[in-house]
Coordinates of C-alpha atoms in Angstrom, one line a residue:
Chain A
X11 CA -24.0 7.2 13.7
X12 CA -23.9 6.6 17.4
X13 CA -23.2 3.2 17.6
X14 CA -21.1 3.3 14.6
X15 CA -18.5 5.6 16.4
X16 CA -19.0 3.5 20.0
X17 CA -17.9 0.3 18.2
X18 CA -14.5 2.2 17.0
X19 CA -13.8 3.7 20.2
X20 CA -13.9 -0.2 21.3
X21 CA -11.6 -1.6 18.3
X22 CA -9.3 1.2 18.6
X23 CA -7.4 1.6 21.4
X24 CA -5.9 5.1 19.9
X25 CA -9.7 6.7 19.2
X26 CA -10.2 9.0 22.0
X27 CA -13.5 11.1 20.9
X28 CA -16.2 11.3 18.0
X29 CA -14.5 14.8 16.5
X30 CA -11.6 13.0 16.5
X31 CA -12.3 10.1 14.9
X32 CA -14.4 11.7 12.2
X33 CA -11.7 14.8 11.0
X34 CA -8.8 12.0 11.9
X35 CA -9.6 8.6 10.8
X36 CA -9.4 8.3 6.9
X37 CA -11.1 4.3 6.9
X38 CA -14.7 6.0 8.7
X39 CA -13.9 9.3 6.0
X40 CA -13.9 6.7 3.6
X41 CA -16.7 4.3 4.2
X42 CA -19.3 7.4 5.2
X43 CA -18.1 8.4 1.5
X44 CA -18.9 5.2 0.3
X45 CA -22.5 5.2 2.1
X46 CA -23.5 8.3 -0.5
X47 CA -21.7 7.6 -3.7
X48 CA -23.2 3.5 -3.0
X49 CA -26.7 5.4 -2.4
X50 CA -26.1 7.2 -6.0
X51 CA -25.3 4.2 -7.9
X52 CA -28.0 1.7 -6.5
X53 CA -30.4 5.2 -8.0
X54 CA -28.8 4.6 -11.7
X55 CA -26.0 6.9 -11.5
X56 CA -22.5 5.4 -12.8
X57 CA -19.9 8.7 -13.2
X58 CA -21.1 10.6 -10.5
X59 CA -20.4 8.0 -7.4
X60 CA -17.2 6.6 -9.6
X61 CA -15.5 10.1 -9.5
X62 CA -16.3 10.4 -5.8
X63 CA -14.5 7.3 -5.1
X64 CA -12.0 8.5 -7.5
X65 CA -11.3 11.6 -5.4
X66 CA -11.6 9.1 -1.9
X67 CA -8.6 7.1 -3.2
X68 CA -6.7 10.1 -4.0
X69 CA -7.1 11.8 -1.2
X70 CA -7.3 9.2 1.7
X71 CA -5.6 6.0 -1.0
X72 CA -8.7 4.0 -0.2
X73 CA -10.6 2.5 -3.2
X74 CA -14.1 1.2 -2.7
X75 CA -16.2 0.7 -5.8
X76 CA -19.3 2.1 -5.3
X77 CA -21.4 -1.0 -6.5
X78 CA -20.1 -2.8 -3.6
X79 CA -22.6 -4.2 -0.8
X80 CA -21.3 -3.1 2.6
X81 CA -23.2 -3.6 5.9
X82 CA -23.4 -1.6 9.2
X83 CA -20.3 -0.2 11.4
X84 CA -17.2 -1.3 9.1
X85 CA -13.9 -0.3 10.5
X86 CA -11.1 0.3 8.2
X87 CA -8.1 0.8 10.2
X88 CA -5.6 2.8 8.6
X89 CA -7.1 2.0 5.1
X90 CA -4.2 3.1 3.1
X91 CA -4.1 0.5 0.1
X92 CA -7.7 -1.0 0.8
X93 CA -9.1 -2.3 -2.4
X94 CA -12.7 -3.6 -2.3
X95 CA -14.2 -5.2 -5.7
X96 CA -17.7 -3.8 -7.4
X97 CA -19.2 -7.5 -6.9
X98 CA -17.6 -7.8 -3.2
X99 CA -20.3 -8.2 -0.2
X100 CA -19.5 -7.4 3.2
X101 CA -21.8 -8.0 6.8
X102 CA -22.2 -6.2 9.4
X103 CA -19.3 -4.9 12.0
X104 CA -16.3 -6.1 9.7
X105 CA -12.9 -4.6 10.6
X106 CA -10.3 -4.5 7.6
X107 CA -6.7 -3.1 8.1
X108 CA -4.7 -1.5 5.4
X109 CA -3.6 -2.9 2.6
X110 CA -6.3 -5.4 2.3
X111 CA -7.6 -6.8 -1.2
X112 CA -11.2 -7.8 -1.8
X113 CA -10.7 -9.4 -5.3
X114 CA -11.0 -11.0 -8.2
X115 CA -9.0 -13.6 -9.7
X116 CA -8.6 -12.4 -13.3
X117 CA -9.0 -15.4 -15.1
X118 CA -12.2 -16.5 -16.9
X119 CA -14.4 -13.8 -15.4
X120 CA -17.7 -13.7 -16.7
X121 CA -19.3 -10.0 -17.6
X122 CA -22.1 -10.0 -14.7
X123 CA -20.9 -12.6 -12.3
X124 CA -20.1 -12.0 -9.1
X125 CA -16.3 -12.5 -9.0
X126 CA -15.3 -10.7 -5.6
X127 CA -15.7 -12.2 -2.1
X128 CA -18.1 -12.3 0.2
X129 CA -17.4 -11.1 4.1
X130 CA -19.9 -12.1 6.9
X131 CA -20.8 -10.3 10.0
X132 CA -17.8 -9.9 12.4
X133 CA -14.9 -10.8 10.3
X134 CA -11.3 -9.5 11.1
X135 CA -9.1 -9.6 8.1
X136 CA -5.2 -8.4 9.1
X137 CA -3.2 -6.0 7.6
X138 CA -1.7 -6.7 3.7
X139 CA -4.2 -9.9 3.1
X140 CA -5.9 -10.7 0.0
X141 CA -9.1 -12.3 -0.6
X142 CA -9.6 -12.9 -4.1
X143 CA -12.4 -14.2 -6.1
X144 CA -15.8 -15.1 -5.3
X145 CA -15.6 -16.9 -2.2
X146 CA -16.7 -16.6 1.6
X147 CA -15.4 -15.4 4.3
X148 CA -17.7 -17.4 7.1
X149 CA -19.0 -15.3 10.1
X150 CA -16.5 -14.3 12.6
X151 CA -13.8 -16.1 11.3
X152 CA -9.9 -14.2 11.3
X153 CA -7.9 -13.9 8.2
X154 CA -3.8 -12.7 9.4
X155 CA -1.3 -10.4 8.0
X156 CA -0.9 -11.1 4.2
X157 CA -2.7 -14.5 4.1
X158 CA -3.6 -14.9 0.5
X159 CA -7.2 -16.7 0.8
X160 CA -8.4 -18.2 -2.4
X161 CA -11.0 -20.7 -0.8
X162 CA -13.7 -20.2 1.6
X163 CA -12.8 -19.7 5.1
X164 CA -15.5 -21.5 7.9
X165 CA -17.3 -19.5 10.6
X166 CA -14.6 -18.7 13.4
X167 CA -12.1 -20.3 11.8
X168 CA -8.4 -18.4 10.9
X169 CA -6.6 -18.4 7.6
X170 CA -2.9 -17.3 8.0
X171 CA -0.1 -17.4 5.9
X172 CA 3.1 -18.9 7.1
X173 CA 4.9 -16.6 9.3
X174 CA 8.8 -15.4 8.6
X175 CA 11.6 -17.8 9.8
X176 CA 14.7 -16.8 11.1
X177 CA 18.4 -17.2 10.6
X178 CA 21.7 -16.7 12.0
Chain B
X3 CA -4.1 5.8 -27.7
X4 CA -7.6 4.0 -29.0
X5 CA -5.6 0.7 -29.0
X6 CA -4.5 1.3 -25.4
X7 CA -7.9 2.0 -24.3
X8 CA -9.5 -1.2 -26.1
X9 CA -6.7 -3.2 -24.4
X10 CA -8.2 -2.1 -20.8
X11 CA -11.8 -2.9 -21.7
X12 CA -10.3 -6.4 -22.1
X13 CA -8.3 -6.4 -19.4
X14 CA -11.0 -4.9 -16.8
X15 CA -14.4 -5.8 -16.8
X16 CA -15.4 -2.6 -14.5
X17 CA -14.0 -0.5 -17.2
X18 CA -17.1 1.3 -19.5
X19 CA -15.9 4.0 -22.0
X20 CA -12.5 6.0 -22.9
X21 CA -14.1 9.3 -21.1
X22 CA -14.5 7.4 -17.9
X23 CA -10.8 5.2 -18.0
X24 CA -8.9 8.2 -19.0
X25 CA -10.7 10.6 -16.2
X26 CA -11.0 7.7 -13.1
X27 CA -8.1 5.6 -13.9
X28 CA -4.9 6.1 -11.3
X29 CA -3.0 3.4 -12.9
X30 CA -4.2 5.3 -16.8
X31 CA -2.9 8.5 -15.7
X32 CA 0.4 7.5 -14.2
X33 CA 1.5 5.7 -17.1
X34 CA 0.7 8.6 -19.1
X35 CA 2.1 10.8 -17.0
X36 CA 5.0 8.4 -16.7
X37 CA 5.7 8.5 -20.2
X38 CA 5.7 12.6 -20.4
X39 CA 8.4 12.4 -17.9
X40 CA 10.5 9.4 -19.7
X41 CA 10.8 11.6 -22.2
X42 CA 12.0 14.3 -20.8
X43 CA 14.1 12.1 -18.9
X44 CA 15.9 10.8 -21.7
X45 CA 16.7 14.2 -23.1
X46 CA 19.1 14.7 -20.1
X47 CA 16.5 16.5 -17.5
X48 CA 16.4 15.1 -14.2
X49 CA 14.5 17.1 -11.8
X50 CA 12.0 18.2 -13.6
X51 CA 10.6 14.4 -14.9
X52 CA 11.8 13.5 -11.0
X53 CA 9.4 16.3 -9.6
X54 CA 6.4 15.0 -11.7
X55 CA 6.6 11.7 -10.8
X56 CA 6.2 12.8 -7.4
X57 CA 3.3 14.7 -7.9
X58 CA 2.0 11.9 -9.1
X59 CA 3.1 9.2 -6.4
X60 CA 1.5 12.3 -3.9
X61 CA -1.9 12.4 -5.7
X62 CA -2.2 8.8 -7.5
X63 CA 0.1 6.9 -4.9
X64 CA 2.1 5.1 -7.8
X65 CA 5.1 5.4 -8.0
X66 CA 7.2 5.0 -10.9
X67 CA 10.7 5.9 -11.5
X68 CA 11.3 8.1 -15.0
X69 CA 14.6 6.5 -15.9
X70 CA 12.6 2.8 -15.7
X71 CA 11.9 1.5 -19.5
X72 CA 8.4 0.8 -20.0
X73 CA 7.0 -0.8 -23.6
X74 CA 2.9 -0.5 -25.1
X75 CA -0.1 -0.7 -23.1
X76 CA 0.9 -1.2 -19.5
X77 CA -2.1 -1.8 -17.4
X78 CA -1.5 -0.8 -14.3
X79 CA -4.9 -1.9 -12.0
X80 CA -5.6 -0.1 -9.1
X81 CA -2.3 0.8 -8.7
X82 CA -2.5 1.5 -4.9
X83 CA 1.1 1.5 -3.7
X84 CA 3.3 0.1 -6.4
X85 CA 6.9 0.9 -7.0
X86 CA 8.6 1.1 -10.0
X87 CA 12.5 0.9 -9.5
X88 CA 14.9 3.3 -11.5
X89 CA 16.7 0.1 -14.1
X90 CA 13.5 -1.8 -14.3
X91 CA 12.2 -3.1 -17.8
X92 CA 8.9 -3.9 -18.5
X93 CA 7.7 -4.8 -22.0
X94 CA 4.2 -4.9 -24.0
X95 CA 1.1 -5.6 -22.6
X96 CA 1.9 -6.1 -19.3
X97 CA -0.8 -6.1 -16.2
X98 CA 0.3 -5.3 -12.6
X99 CA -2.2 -4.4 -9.8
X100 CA -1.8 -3.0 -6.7
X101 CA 1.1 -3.1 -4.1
X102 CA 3.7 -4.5 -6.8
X103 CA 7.3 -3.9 -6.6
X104 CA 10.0 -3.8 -8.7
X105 CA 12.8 -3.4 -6.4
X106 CA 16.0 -4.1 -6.0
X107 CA 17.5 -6.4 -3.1
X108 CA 19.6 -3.2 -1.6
X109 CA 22.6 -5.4 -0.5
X110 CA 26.1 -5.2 -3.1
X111 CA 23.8 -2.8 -5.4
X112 CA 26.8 -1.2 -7.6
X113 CA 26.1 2.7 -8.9
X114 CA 25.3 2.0 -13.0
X115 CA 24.8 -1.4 -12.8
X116 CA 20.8 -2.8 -13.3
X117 CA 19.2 -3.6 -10.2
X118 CA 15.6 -3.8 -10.7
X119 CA 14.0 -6.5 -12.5
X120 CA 13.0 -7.2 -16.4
X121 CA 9.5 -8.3 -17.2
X122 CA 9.0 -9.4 -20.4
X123 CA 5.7 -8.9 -22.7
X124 CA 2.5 -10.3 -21.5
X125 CA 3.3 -11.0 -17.8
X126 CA 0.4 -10.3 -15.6
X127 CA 2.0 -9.4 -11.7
X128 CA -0.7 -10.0 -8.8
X129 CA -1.4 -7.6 -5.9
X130 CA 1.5 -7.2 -3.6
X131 CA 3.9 -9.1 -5.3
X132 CA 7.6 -8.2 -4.8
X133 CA 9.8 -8.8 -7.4
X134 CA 13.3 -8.2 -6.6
X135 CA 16.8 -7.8 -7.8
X136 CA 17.9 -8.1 -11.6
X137 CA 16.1 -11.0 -12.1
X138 CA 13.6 -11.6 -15.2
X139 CA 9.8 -12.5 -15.7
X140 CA 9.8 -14.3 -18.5
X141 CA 6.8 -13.5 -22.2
X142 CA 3.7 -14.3 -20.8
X143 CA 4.1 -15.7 -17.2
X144 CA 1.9 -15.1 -13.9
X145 CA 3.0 -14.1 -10.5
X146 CA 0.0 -14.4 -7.7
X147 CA -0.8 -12.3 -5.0
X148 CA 2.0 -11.4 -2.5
X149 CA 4.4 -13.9 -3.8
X150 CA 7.8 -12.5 -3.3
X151 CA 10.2 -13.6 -6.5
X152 CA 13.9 -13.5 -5.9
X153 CA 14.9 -15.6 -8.8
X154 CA 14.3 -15.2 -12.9
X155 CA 10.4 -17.1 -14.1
X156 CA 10.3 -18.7 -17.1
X157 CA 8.2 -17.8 -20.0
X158 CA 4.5 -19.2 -19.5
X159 CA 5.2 -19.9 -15.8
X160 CA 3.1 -19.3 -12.9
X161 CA 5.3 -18.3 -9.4
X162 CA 3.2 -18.3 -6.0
X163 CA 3.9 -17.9 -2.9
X164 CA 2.1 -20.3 -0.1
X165 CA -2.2 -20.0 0.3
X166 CA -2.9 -19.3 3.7
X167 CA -3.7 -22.5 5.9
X168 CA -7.4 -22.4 7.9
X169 CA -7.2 -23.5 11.3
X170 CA -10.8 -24.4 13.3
Chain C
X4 CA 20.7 17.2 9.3
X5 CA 23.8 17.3 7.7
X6 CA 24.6 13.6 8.6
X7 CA 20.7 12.4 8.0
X8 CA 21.5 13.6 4.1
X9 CA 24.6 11.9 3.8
X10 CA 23.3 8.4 5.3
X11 CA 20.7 8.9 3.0
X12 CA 23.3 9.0 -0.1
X13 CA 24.8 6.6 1.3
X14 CA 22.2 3.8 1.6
X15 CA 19.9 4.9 -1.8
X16 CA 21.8 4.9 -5.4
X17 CA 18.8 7.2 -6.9
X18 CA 19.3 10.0 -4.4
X19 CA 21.5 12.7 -5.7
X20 CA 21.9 15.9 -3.4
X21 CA 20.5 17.3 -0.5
X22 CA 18.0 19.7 -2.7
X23 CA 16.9 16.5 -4.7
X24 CA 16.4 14.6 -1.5
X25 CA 14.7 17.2 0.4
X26 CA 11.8 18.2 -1.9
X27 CA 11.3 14.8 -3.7
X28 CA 11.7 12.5 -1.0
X29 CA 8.1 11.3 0.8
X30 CA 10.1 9.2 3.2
X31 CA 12.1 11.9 4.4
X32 CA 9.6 14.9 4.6
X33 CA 7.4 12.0 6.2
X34 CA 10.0 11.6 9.0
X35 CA 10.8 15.2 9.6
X36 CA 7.1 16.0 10.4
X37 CA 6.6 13.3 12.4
X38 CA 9.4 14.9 14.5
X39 CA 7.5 18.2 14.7
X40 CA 4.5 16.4 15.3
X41 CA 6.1 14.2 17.9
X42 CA 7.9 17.6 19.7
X43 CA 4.3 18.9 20.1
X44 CA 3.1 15.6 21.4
X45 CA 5.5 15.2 23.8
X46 CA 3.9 18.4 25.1
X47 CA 1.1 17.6 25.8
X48 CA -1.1 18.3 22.7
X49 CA -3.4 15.6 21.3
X50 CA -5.3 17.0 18.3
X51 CA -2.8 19.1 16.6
X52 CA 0.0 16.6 16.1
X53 CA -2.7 14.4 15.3
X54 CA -4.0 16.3 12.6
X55 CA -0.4 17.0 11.5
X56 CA 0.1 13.4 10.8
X57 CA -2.9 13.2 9.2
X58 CA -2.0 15.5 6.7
X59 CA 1.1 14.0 6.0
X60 CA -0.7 10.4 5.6
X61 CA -2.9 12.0 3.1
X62 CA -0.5 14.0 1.6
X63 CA 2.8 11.4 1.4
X64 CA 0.7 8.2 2.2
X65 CA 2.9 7.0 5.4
X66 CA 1.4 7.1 8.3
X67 CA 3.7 7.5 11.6
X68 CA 1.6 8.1 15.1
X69 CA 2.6 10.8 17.0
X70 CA 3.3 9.2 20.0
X71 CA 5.9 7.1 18.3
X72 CA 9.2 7.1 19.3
X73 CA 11.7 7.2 16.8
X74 CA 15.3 7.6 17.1
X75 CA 18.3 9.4 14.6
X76 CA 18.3 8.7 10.7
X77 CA 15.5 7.0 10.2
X78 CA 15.4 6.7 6.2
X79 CA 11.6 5.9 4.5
X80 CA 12.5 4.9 1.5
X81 CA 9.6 5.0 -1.0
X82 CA 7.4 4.7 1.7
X83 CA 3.5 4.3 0.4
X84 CA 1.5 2.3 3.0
X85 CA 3.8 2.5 5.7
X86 CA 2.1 2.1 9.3
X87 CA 4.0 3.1 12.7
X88 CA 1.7 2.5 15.4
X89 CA 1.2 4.6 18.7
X90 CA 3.2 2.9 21.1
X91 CA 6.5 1.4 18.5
X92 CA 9.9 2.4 19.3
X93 CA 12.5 2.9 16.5
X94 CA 16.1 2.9 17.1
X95 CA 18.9 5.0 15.2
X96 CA 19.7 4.4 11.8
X97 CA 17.1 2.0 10.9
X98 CA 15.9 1.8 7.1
X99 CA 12.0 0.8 6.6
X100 CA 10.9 0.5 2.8
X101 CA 7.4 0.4 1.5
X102 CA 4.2 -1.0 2.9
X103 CA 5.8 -2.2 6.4
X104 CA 3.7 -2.0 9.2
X105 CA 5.2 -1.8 12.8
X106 CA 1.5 -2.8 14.6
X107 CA -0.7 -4.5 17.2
X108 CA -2.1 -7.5 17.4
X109 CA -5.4 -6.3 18.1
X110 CA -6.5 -9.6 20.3
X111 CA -6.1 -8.7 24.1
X112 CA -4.4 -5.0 24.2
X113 CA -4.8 -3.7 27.3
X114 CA -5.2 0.4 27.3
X115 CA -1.2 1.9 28.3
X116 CA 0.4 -1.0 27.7
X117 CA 3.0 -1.5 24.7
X118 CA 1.6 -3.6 22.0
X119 CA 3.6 -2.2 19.1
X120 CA 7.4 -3.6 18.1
X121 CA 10.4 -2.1 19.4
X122 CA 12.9 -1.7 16.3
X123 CA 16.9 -1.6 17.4
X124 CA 19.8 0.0 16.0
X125 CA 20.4 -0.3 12.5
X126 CA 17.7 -2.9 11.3
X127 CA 16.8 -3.2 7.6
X128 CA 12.3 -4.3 7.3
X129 CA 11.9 -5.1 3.4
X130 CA 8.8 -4.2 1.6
X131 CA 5.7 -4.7 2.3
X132 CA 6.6 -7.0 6.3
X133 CA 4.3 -6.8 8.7
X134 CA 5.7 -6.7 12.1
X135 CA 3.3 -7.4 14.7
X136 CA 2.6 -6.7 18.6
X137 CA 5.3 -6.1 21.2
X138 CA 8.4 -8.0 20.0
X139 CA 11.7 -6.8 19.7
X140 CA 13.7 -6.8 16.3
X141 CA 17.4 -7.0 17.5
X142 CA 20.4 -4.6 16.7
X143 CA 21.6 -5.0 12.7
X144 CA 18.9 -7.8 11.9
X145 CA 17.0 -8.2 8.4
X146 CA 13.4 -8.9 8.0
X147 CA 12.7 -9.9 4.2
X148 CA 9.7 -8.5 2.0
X149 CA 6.4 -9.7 2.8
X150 CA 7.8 -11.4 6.1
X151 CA 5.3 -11.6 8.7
X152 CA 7.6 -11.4 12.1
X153 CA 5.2 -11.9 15.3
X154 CA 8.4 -13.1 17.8
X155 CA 11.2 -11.3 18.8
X156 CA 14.4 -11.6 16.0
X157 CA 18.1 -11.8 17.7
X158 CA 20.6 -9.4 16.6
X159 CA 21.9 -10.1 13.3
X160 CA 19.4 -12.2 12.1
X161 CA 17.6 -12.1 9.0
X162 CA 13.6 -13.2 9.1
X163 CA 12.3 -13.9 5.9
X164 CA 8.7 -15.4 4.6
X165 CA 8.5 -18.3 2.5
X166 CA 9.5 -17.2 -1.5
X167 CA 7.3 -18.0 -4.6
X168 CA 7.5 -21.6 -5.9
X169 CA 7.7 -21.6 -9.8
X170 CA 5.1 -24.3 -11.5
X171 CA 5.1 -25.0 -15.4

């Protein structure tokens, strides 16, 4: 738990102390939530672990499904509108901002596939993105603010959108 | 009701019985909840069907207007964040995730007059789409993720915005 | 207050009376908090208007730091997803909808300095922008939904993202 709240305290420049990052920040509420309902589910449970992740949306509006593989020290910053997929798979010290979809694509899903993406160790994925279907997000790379990624990204690469142009 | 429920099994592979989609569905219970206060609504009341949509944009975070006109089986996925304007349409067996809006552009809006969009049956609207003004989505098109729509779609259309570019 | 109601009238056709706006608006409860919260701040106290704001994100799903500074008549409308970061400054009558996030860039912030937007005088930010790291959007300018703005905007302008390309 240590080292979980050290690596905030050095991706947030607003986390001042562990009591207040653990009453205060919804994302590390969330994803310690996530750690028991995710331990349920891998033991057989289905409604128990679903409901608490029901009650983890309403109350801090982020939505995990508890199937979902999720490494070490992720950061959810802000959280509000996070959506993570039952087949997505995420590494180790991953930072996601708000409003950030790990999806699928809908179409021609197979019962049992894996249809959600996957997130390697040390991705940074900006605020509003979404990453649908099963593809890869390759270690370290950067995905910006409300990129729409629908093919696998390298290691250290970035995927942005196209930023806004202005007019007189 | 039952055909409702069967429509989501089709429509969501995560989804497993009615118990569970009617208990630990947000999108499930706002529509219901929508329709309840649509009703009322219609009858002349204001505050009151105004009130319970709040309650349920405070504790599902979807927000529908009661005055919008919504047909059968709306599937509303995830629901996180999605805005339902007071003059929108939607028809029959429509899917919208996350994020959506049905807005209206805001500029030259005239009291009375329809400024939220029509979507017609079938459409399926991807996560954080915007779809402004009274423009209309026409029977069975597709909008992807984030686009933002301005202008009417025509029936069996697909409207995307641009996929994010990767840069080494 | 009398003149925060009546600017609200005057720039939403669904809002009705001060009653009406008061108890059902999440935008506008959201903002008068934050002015509490930012009173107390201002202060000196960390943890209380901290926790207030928490509250309020969990509660109304718009999340405004404390340490904010926002000027007269700000009008939320809708609001879910909104993210004001610690070190933005808002100017007077500015209207922010939905899922807009005034934030950092993450990438180089130095502890004290600004690394949020500073917002001036009567701007309009659409749904669901994402306006990023210490630019400046000028007096009476227009950022479009989904825009992501990283450079400053001139006064007047209107920044907008690229819209969704129909395809047969």
């Amino acid at each position: 738990m240590k080292d979980f709240i050290d690596s905030i305290k050095a991706r947030d420049l607003a986390a001042r102390n562990a009591f207040q990052i653990l009453l205060l920040y919804p994302g590390v509420q969330a994803y310690l939530w996530y750690k028991a309902a995710n331990y349920l589910y891998k033991r057989g449970l289905r409604f128990l672990p679903e409901w608490i992740m029901y009650v983890v949306r309403s109350s801090l509006n982020i939505e995990i499904h508890p199937a979902a593989k999720i490494g070490k020290r992720l950061f959810i910053d802000h959280g509000t509108g996070l959506v993570i997929g039952a087949t997505a798979v995420v590494g180790d010290d991953v930072t996601i901002y708000h409003g950030v979809t790990l999806g699928a694509v809908g179409k021609g899903a197979v019962p049992g596939a894996k249809r959600h993406p996957t997130v390697e160790d040390g991705v940074v994925i900006g605020a509003g993105a979404k990453i649908l279907g099963d593809i890869t997000l390759g270690k370290g790379c950067y995905v910006g603010a409300n990129a729409v990624v629908r093919k696998d990204v390298p290691p250290g690469a970035t995927a942005v959108g196209v930023p806004a142009v202005t007019k007189k």
